């Protein structure tokens, strides 16, 4: 099963991977760069669909 996150902030960011940790790292990086948000691993994991 793949892990997927769509950014809910109205941009086109989407990440999909079989590697949950990879998805988490990409989400954290995107949140920091684009939204100035510091997410924990748990917060990023909660966004996975
Ligand atoms: Zn975004």
mmCIF file with all atom_site columns, C-alpha atoms in Angstrom, residues 1-41:
data_model
loop_
_atom_site.group_PDB
_atom_site.id
_atom_site.type_symbol
_atom_site.label_atom_id
_atom_site.label_alt_id
_atom_site.label_comp_id
_atom_site.label_asym_id
_atom_site.label_entity_id
_atom_site.label_seq_id
_atom_site.pdbx_PDB_ins_code
_atom_site.Cartn_x
_atom_site.Cartn_y
_atom_site.Cartn_z
_atom_site.occupancy
_atom_site.B_iso_or_equiv
_atom_site.pdbx_formal_charge
_atom_site.auth_seq_id
_atom_site.auth_comp_id
_atom_site.auth_asym_id
_atom_site.auth_atom_id
_atom_site.pdbx_PDB_model_num
ATOM 1  C CA . UNK A 1 1  ? 0.000  0.000  0.000  1.00 0.00 ? 1  UNK A CA 1
ATOM 2  C CA . UNK A 1 2  ? 1.304  3.428  -0.927 1.00 0.00 ? 2  UNK A CA 1
ATOM 3  C CA . UNK A 1 3  ? 1.391  6.368  1.410  1.00 0.00 ? 3  UNK A CA 1
ATOM 4  C CA . UNK A 1 4  ? 0.063  9.633  0.012  1.00 0.00 ? 4  UNK A CA 1
ATOM 5  C CA . UNK A 1 5  ? -0.192 13.213 1.214  1.00 0.00 ? 5  UNK A CA 1
ATOM 6  C CA . UNK A 1 6  ? -1.914 16.106 -0.525 1.00 0.00 ? 6  UNK A CA 1
ATOM 7  C CA . UNK A 1 7  ? -1.108 19.519 0.878  1.00 0.00 ? 7  UNK A CA 1
ATOM 8  C CA . UNK A 1 8  ? -4.283 21.073 2.320  1.00 0.00 ? 8  UNK A CA 1
ATOM 9  C CA . UNK A 1 9  ? -2.995 24.635 2.028  1.00 0.00 ? 9  UNK A CA 1
ATOM 10 C CA . UNK A 1 10 ? -4.189 25.268 -1.534 1.00 0.00 ? 10 UNK A CA 1
ATOM 11 C CA . UNK A 1 11 ? -1.044 24.473 -3.513 1.00 0.00 ? 11 UNK A CA 1
ATOM 12 C CA . UNK A 1 12 ? -0.132 21.633 -5.838 1.00 0.00 ? 12 UNK A CA 1
ATOM 13 C CA . UNK A 1 13 ? 2.125  19.674 -3.487 1.00 0.00 ? 13 UNK A CA 1
ATOM 14 C CA . UNK A 1 14 ? 1.506  15.931 -3.526 1.00 0.00 ? 14 UNK A CA 1
ATOM 15 C CA . UNK A 1 15 ? 3.756  13.076 -2.481 1.00 0.00 ? 15 UNK A CA 1
ATOM 16 C CA . UNK A 1 16 ? 3.119  9.363  -2.911 1.00 0.00 ? 16 UNK A CA 1
ATOM 17 C CA . UNK A 1 17 ? 5.522  6.584  -1.976 1.00 0.00 ? 17 UNK A CA 1
ATOM 18 C CA . UNK A 1 18 ? 5.658  3.065  -0.603 1.00 0.00 ? 18 UNK A CA 1
ATOM 19 C CA . UNK A 1 19 ? 8.110  4.358  1.997  1.00 0.00 ? 19 UNK A CA 1
ATOM 20 C CA . UNK A 1 20 ? 6.264  6.026  4.886  1.00 0.00 ? 20 UNK A CA 1
ATOM 21 C CA . UNK A 1 21 ? 9.402  7.678  6.256  1.00 0.00 ? 21 UNK A CA 1
ATOM 22 C CA . UNK A 1 22 ? 10.182 9.177  2.851  1.00 0.00 ? 22 UNK A CA 1
ATOM 23 C CA . UNK A 1 23 ? 6.684  10.683 2.672  1.00 0.00 ? 23 UNK A CA 1
ATOM 24 C CA . UNK A 1 24 ? 7.062  12.126 6.176  1.00 0.00 ? 24 UNK A CA 1
ATOM 25 C CA . UNK A 1 25 ? 10.399 13.728 5.343  1.00 0.00 ? 25 UNK A CA 1
ATOM 26 C CA . UNK A 1 26 ? 9.028  15.306 2.138  1.00 0.00 ? 26 UNK A CA 1
ATOM 27 C CA . UNK A 1 27 ? 5.951  16.637 3.925  1.00 0.00 ? 27 UNK A CA 1
ATOM 28 C CA . UNK A 1 28 ? 8.067  18.158 6.693  1.00 0.00 ? 28 UNK A CA 1
ATOM 29 C CA . UNK A 1 29 ? 10.399 19.771 4.141  1.00 0.00 ? 29 UNK A CA 1
ATOM 30 C CA . UNK A 1 30 ? 7.486  21.164 2.121  1.00 0.00 ? 30 UNK A CA 1
ATOM 31 C CA . UNK A 1 31 ? 5.719  22.541 5.197  1.00 0.00 ? 31 UNK A CA 1
ATOM 32 C CA . UNK A 1 32 ? 8.881  24.286 6.335  1.00 0.00 ? 32 UNK A CA 1
ATOM 33 C CA . UNK A 1 33 ? 9.862  25.721 2.952  1.00 0.00 ? 33 UNK A CA 1
ATOM 34 C CA . UNK A 1 34 ? 6.426  26.767 1.698  1.00 0.00 ? 34 UNK A CA 1
ATOM 35 C CA . UNK A 1 35 ? 4.403  27.367 4.841  1.00 0.00 ? 35 UNK A CA 1
ATOM 36 C CA . UNK A 1 36 ? 7.013  28.154 7.492  1.00 0.00 ? 36 UNK A CA 1
ATOM 37 C CA . UNK A 1 37 ? 5.586  25.316 9.575  1.00 0.00 ? 37 UNK A CA 1
ATOM 38 C CA . UNK A 1 38 ? 7.687  23.001 11.744 1.00 0.00 ? 38 UNK A CA 1
ATOM 39 C CA . UNK A 1 39 ? 5.957  19.622 11.734 1.00 0.00 ? 39 UNK A CA 1
ATOM 40 C CA . UNK A 1 40 ? 6.855  16.725 13.966 1.00 0.00 ? 40 UNK A CA 1
ATOM 41 C CA . UNK A 1 41 ? 7.024  13.233 12.471 1.00 0.00 ? 41 UNK A CA 1
#
